[in-house]
Coordinates of C-alpha atoms and ligand atoms in Angstrom, one line a residue:
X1 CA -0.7 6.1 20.2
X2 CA -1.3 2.5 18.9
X3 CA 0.5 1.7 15.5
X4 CA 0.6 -0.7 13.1
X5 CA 4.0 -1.5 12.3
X6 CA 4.8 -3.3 8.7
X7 CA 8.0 -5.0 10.2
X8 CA 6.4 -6.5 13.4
X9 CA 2.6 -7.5 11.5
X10 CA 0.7 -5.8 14.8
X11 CA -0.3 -3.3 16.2
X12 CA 2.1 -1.2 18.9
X13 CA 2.4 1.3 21.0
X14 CA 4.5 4.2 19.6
X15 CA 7.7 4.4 21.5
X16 CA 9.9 7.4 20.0
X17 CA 13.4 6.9 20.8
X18 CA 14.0 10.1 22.1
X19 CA 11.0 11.3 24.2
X20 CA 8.2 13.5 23.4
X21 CA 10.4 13.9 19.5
X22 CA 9.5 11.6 16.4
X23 CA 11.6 11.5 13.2
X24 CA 9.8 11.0 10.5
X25 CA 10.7 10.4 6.7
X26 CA 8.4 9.9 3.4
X27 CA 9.5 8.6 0.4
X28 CA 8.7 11.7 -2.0
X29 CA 7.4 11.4 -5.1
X30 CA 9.2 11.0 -8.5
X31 CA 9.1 14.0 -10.7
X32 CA 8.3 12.9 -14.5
X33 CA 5.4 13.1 -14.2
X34 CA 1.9 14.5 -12.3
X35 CA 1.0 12.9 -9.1
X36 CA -1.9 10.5 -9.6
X37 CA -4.9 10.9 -6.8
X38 CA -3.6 7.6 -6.0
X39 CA 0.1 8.7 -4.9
X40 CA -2.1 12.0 -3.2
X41 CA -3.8 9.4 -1.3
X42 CA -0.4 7.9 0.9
X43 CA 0.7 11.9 1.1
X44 CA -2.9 12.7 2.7
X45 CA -2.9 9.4 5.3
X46 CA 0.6 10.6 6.3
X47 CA 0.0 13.9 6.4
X48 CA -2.8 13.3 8.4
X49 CA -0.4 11.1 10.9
X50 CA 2.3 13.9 11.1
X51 CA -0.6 16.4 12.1
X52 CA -2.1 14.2 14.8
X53 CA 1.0 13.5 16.7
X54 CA 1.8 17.3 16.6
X55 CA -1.8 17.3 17.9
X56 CA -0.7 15.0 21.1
X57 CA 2.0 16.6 21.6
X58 CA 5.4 15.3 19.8
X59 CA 8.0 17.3 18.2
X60 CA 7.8 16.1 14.9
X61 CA 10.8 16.4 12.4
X62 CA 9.4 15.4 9.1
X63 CA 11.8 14.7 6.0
X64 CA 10.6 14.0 2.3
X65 CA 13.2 13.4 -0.7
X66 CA 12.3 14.0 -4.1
X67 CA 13.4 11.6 -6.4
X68 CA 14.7 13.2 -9.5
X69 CA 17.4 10.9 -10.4
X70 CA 17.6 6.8 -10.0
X71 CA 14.5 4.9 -10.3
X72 CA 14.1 2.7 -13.2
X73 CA 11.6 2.0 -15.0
X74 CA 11.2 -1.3 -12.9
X75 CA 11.6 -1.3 -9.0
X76 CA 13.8 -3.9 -9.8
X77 CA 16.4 -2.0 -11.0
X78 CA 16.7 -2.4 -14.8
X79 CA 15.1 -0.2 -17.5
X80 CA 14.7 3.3 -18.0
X81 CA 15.4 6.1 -15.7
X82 CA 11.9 7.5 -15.2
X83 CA 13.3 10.8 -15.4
X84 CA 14.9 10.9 -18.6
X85 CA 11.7 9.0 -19.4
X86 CA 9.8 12.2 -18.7
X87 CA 12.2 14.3 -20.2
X88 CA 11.5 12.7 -23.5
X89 CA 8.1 12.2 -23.4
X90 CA 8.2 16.2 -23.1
X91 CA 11.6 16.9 -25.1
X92 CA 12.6 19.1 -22.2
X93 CA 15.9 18.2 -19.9
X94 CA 15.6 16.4 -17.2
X95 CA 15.9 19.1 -14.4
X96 CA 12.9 21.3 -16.7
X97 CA 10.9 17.9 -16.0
X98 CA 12.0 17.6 -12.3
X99 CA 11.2 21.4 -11.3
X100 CA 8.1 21.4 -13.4
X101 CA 6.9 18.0 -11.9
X102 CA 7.8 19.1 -8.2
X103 CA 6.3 22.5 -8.2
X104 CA 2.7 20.9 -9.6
X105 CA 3.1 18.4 -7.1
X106 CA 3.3 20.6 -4.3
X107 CA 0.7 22.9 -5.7
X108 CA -1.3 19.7 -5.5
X109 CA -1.0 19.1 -1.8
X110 CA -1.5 22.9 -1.7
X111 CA -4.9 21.9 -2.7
X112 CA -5.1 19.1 -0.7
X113 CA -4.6 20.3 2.4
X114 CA -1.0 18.4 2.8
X115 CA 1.7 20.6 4.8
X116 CA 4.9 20.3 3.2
X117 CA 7.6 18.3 4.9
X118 CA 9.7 20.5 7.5
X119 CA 12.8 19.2 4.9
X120 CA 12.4 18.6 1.5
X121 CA 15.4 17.0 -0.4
X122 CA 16.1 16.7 -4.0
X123 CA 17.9 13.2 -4.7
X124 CA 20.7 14.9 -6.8
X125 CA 21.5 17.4 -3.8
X126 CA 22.8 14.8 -1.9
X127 CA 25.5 12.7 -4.1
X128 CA 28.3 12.7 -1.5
X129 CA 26.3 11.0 0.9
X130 CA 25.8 8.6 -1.1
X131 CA 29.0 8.0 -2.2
X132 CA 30.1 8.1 1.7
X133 CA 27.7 5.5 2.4
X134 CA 28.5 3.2 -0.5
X135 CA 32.4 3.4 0.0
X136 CA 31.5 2.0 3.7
X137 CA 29.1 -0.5 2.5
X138 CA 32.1 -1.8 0.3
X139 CA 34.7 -1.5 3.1
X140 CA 33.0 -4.0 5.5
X141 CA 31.6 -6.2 2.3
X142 CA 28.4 -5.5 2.3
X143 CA 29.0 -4.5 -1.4
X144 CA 30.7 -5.7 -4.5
X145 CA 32.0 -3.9 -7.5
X146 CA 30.5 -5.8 -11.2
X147 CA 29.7 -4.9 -14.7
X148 CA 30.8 -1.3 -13.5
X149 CA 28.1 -1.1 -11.2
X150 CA 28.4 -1.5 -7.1
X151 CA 25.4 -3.5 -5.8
X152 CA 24.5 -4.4 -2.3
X153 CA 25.2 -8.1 -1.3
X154 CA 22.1 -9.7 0.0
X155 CA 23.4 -13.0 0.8
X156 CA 25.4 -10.9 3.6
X157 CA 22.1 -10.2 5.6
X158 CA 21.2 -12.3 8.2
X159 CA 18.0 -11.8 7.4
X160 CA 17.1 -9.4 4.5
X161 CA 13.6 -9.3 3.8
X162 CA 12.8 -7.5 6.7
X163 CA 8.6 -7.5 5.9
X164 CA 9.0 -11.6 5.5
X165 CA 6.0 -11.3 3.4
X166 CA 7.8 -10.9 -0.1
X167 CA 9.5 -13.0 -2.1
X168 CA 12.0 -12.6 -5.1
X169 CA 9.4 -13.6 -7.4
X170 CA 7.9 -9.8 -6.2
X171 CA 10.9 -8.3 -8.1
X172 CA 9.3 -9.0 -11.6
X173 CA 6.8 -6.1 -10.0
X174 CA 6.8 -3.5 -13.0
X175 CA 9.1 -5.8 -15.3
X176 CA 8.0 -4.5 -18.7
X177 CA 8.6 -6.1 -22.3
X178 CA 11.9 -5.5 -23.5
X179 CA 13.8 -5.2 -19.7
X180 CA 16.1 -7.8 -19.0
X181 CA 17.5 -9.5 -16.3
X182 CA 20.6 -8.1 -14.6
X183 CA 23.7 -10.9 -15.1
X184 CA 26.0 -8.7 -13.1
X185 CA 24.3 -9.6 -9.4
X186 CA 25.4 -12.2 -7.3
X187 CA 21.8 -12.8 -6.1
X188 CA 18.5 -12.2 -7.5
X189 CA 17.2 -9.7 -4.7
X190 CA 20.8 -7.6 -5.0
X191 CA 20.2 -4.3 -5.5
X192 CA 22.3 -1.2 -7.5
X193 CA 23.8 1.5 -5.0
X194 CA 25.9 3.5 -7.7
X195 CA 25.5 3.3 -11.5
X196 CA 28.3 3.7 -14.1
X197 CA 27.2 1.3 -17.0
X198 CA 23.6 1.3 -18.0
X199 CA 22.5 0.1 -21.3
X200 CA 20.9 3.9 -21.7
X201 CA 23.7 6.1 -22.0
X202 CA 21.9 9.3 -22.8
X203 CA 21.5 9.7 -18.8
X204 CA 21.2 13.1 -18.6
X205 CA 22.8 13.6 -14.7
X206 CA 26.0 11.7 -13.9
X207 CA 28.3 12.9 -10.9
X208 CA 32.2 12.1 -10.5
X209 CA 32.7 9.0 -8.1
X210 CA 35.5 6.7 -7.3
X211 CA 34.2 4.0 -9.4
X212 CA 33.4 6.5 -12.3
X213 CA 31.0 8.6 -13.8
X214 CA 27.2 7.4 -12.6
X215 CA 24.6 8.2 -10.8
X216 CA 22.8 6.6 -7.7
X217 CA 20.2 4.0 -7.2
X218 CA 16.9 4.9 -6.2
X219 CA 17.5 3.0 -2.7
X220 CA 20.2 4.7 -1.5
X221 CA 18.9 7.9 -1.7
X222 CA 16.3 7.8 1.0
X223 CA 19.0 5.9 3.4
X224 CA 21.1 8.7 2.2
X225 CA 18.6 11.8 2.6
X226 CA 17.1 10.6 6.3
X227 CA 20.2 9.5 7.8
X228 CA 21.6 13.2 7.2
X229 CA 18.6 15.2 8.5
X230 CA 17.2 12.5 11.0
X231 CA 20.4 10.6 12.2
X232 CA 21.0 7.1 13.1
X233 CA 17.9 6.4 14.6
X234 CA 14.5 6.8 12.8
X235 CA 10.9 6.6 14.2
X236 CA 8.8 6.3 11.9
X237 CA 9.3 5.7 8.2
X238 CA 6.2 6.1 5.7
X239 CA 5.3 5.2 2.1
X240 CA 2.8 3.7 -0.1
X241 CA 2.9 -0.1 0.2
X242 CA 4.0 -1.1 -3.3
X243 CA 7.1 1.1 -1.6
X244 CA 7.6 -2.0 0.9
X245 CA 9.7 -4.2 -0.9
X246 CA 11.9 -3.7 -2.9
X247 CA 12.2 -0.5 -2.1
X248 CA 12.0 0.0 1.8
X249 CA 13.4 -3.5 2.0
X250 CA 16.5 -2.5 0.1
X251 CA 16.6 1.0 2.5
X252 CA 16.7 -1.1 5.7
X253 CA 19.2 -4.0 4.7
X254 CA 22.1 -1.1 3.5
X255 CA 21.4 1.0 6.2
X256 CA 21.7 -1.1 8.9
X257 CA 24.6 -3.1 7.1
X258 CA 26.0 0.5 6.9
X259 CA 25.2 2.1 10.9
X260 CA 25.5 -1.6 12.2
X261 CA 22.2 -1.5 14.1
X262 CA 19.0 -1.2 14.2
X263 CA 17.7 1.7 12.0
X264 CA 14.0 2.7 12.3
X265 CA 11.1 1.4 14.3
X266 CA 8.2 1.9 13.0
X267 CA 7.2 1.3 9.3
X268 CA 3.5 2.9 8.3
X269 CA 2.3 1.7 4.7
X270 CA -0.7 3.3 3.0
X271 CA -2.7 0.5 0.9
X272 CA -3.3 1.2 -2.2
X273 CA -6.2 3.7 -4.5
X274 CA -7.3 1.0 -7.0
X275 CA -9.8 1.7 -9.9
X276 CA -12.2 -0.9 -11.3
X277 CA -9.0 -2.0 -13.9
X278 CA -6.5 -2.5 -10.7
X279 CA -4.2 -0.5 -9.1
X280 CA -4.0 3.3 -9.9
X281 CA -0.3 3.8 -11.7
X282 CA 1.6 6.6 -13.6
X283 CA 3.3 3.3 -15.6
X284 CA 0.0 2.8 -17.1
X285 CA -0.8 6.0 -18.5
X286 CA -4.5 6.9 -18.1
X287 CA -4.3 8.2 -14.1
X288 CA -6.5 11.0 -12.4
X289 CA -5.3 14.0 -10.9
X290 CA -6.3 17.0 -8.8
X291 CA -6.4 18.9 -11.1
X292 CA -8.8 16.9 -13.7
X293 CA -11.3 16.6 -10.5
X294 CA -11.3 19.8 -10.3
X295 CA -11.8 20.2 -13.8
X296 CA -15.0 18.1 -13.3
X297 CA -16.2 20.6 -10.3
X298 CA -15.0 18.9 -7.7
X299 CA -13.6 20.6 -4.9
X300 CA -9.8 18.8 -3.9
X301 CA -11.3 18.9 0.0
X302 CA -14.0 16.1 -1.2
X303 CA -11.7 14.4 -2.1
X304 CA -9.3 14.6 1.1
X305 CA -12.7 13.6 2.9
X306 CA -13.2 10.6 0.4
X307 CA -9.7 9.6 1.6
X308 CA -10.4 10.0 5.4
X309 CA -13.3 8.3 5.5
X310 CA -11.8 4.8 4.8
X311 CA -8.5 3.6 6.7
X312 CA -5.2 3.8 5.8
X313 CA -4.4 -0.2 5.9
X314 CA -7.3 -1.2 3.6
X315 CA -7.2 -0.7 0.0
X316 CA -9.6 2.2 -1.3
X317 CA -11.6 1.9 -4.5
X318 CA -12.2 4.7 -6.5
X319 CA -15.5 6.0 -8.5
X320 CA -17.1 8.9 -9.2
X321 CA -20.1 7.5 -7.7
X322 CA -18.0 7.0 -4.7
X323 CA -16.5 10.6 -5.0
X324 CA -20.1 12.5 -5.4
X325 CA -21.0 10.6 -2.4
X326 CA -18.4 12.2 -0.3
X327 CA -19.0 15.9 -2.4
X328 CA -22.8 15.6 -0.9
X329 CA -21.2 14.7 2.9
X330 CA -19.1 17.4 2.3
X331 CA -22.0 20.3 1.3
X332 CA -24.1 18.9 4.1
X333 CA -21.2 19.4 6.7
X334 CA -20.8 22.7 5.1
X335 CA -24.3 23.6 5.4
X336 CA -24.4 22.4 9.5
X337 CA -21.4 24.3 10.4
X338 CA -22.8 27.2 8.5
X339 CA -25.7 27.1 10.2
X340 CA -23.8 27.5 13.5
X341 CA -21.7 30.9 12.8
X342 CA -24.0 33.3 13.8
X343 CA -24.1 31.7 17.6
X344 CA -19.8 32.2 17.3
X345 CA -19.6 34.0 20.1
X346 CA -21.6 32.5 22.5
X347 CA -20.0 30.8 25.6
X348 CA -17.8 27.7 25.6
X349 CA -18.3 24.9 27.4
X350 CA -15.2 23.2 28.5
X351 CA -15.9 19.9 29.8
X352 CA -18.2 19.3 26.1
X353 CA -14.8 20.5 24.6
X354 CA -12.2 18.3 26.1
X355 CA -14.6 14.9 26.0
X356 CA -15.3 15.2 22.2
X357 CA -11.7 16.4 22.1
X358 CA -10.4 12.8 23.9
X359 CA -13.0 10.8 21.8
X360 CA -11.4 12.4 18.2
X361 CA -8.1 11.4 20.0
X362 CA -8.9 8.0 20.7
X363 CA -10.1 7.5 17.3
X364 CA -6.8 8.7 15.7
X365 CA -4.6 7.0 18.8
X366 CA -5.9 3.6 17.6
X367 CA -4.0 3.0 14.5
X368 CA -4.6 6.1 12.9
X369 CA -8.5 5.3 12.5
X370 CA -10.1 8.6 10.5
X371 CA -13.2 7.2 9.7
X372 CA -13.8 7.5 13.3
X373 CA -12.9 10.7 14.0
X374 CA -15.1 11.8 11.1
X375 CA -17.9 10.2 13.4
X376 CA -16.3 12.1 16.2
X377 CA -17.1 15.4 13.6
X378 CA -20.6 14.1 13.3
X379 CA -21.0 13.4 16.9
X380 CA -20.3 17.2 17.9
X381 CA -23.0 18.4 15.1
X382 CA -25.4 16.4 16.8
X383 CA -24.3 17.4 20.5
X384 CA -26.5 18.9 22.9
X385 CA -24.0 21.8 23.4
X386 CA -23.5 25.6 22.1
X387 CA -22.6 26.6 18.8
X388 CA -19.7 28.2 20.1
X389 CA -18.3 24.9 21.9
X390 CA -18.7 23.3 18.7
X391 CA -17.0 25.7 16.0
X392 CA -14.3 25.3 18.8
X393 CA -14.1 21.6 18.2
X394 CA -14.0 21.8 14.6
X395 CA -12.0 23.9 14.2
X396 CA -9.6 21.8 16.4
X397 CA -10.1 19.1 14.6
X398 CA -9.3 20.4 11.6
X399 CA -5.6 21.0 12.9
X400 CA -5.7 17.4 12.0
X401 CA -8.8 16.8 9.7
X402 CA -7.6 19.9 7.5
X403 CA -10.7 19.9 5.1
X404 CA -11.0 24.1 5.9
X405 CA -14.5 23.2 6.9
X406 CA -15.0 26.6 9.2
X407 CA -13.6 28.8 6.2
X408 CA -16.0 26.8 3.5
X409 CA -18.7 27.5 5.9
X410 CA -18.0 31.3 6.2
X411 CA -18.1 31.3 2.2
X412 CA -21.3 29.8 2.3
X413 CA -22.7 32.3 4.2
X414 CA -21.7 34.8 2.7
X415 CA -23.1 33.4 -0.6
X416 CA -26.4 32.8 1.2
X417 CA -26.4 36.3 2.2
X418 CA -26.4 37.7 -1.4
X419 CA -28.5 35.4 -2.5
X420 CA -31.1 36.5 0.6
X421 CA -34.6 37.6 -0.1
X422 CA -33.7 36.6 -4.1
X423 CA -36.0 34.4 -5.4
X424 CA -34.3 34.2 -8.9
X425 CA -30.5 34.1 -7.7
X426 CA -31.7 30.3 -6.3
X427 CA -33.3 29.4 -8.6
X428 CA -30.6 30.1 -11.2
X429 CA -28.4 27.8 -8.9
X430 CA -30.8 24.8 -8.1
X431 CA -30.8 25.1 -12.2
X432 CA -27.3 25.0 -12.3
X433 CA -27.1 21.6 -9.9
X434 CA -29.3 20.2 -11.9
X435 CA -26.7 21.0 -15.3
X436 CA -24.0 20.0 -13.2
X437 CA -25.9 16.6 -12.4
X438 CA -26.7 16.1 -15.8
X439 CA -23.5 16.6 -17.1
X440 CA -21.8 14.0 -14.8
X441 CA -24.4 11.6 -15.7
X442 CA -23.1 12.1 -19.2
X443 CA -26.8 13.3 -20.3
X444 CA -25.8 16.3 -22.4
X445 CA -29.1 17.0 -23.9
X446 CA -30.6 17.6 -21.0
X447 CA -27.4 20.0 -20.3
X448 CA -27.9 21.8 -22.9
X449 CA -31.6 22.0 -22.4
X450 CA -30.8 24.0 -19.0
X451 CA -28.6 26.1 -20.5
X452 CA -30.7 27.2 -22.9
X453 CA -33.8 27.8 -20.6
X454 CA -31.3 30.2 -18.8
X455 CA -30.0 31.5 -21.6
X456 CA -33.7 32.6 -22.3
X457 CA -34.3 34.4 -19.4
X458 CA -30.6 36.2 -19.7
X459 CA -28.4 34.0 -17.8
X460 CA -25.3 33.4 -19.3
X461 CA -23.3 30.5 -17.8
X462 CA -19.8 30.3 -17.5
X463 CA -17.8 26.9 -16.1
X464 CA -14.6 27.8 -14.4
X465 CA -12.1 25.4 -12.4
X466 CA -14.1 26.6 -9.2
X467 CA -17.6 25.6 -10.9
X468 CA -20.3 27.0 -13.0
X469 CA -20.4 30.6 -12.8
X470 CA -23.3 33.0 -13.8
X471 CA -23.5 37.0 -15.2
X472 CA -27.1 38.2 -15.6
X473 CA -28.0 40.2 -18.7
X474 CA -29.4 43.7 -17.6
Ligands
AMP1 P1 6.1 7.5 -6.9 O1 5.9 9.0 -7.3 O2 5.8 6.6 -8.0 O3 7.6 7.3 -6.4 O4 5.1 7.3 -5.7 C1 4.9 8.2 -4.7 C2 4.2 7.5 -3.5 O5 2.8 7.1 -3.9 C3 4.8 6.2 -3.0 O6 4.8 6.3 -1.6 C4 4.0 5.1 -3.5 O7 4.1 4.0 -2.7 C5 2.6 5.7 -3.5 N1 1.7 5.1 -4.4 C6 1.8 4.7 -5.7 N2 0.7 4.3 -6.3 C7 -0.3 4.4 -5.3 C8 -1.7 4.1 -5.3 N3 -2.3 3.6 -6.3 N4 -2.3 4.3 -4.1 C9 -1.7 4.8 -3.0 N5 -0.4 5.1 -3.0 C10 0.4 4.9 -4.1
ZN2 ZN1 12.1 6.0 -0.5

């Protein structure tokens, strides 16, 4: 597989270090609050990567921290814990907010199709890694003790921004009002490993360490977490790509200062889901989540197959013009595929099967490219080859693709099957479109006007999560 790598700016050839076995780790989400479609984006383009190279072939080891303890309000290490943050917002403790948080978020990728991580690590389950890491860091000098805090010494790198194309001006990311700068660091870029004085001292979580009471930077626990599950050497290490620096920067310069050579190899960035107002962010309040597009009838799969059909490396603008687009791709896939089921169990032909089978590998082999091996989808629709050979291909694909295209088809039919022979049944439903329409296009009158008409004839509507519902009066 061909793979763009953030450290090295091109394009490479995936070289595990152990053969036919990649290790893998994800920076997990923070738990204060919901996951923003946005965030759902980088889990669904990594997801989608961990499912293809299971699909070639590698053993994949996949670790994913949760991050309920150490990141600030700003990347750059000052404000607020984001946590306790949370926790006030929703006068609940901080673990309540961290369990609640974490369970939703994994309910979303649930919906989303996104397998969980083979490990999942909470940040505050690993504190004496941590500390073991930090104690070394100090031993060889790589870190200094000041204010009460120990921060990593940048100055000692030979070369420490490791991406090249981010400056310490990039640190102001996510400055707010009212955060200041640290006076304790030696260097502007240095970075906190272990907290003990904080100018909030209502953190909630504080662990015995030998420079005092604190609690770990945000950093350190990723080094911390993949280092015990994945070892010294790392393949592949993902995240979105505001996560690039500081964040992954920081992760690389203390843990190869810390293992004394080189630590991963491959570095795979999701760009980011921008809105019309700029990048989608939990900071800023007002951000989307599954569960509010589902709330608006849209089924999480469209938006999965929004997400696929644009690549990984270029940023992705969201609209609900955008999103309906990809709900109508999706009902017309559904529809195809549908149509095939009753041909099941016809014969398959093999040498159909294995060349649509290379061409959605050559898609996904070449930098992860999923718009393409959507086309490869399309391409088998339209093949001159049974329906049997290609239910078989879709439903390979999908090992990968995940948008449960053969199950939605098998609920279509059997919807289409009660509705068979029953005149009123579709037209109820085309009615029920057209409400649906309406309502997105914010024309309520004519909403109401439908319902109305139906409620006429006896039809009484009900909107659920799933969609618009309907009971007939007898
Ligand atoms: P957080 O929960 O803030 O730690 O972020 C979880 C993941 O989502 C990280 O990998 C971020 O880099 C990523 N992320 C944050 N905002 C966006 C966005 N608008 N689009 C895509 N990925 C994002
Ligand atoms: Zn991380």
């Amino acid at each position: 597989m061909q793979i763009y790598n953030s450290l090295t700016h091109t394009k490479e050839e995936l070289i595990p270090n152990e053969p036919g076995k990649i290790k893998m780790y994800t920076c997990g989400p923070t738990v204060y609050h919901f996951a923003h479609i946005g965030n759902l984006r980088s889990y669904i383009m990594e997801d989608v990567l961990e499912k293809h190279l299971r699909f070639v072939g590698y053993d994949v080891l996949r670790v994913m921290n949760i991050t309920d303890v150490g990141h600030l309000s700003s990347d750059g290490d000052t404000g607020e814990d984001k946590m306790l943050k949370g926790a006030k917002r929703e006068k609940k403790s901080v673990l309540e907010i961290a369990k609640y948080y974490t369970d939703a978020f994994f309910e979303d990728c649930r919906k989303l199709g996104i397998k969980t991580p083979d490990i999942v690590q909470p940040a505050t389950g690993c504190i004496a890694e941590y500390i073991a890491i930090v104690q070394k860091l100090i031993e060889k000098e790589f870190a200094y003790e000041a204010g009460g805090n120990i921060y990593f010494d940048t100055s000692k790198m030979e070369s420490y921004y490791a991406f090249h194309n981010f400056e310490e001006e990039d640190l102001e990311v996510g400055v707010r009002e009212g955060v200041e700068a640290d006076t304790n660091k030696r260097n502007k870029a240095d970075f906190v490993l272990w907290f003990t004085k904080s100018k909030f001292d209502d953190q909630e979580l504080k662990w015995e360490s030998p420079w005092g009471i604190g609690y770990p930077g945000w950093h350190i626990e990723c080094s911390g977490i993949s280092m015990k599950y994945c070892g010294e050497y790392l393949d592949i290490h993902c995240g979105g790509i505001d996560n690039a620096f500081p964040h992954h920067t920081n992760e690389i310069a203390q843990s190869e200062a810390y293992l004394g050579h080189k630590w991963c190899n491959y570095w795979f960035h999701v760009h980011h889901l921008n809105t019309a107002g700029g990048k989608m962010s939990k900071s800023k309040g007002e951000f989307l989540t599954v569960s509010l597009l589902e709330e608006k009838g849209y089924d999480p799969m469209v938006y999965r197959l929004f997400c696929l059909g644009s690549h990984y490396r270029k940023s992705l603008v969201f609209s609900f013009e955008n999103l309906d687009n990809a709900a109508a791709s999706y009902k017309k896939l559904v529809a195809k595929i549908a149509a095939l089921l009753p041909e099941r169990d016809g014969a398959v032909d093999k040498d159909a099967f294995d060349k649509h089978r290379a061409d959605f590998c050559a898609a996904l082999d070449n930098d992860l490219n999923t718009s393409l091996a959507v086309t490869a989808l399309y391409d088998v629709l339209k093949a001159q080859t049974s329906a049997a050979t290609k239910l078989a291909l879709i439903a390979e694909f999908d090992k990968v693709l995940t948008l449960n295209l053969i199950a939605a088809a098998e609920k279509l039919q059997v919807e289409s099957a009660a509705d068979d022979g029953d005149e009123d049944t579709a037209w109820i439903r085309e009615m029920i479109d057209a409400r649906t329409a309406a309502k997105k296009a914010k024309n309520f009158a004519e909403a109401d006007r439908i319902r109305d008409e139906l409620a006429a004839k006896g039809v009484t509507l009900i909107d659920t999560r799933e969609g618009t519902k309907f009971e007939i009066k007898a």
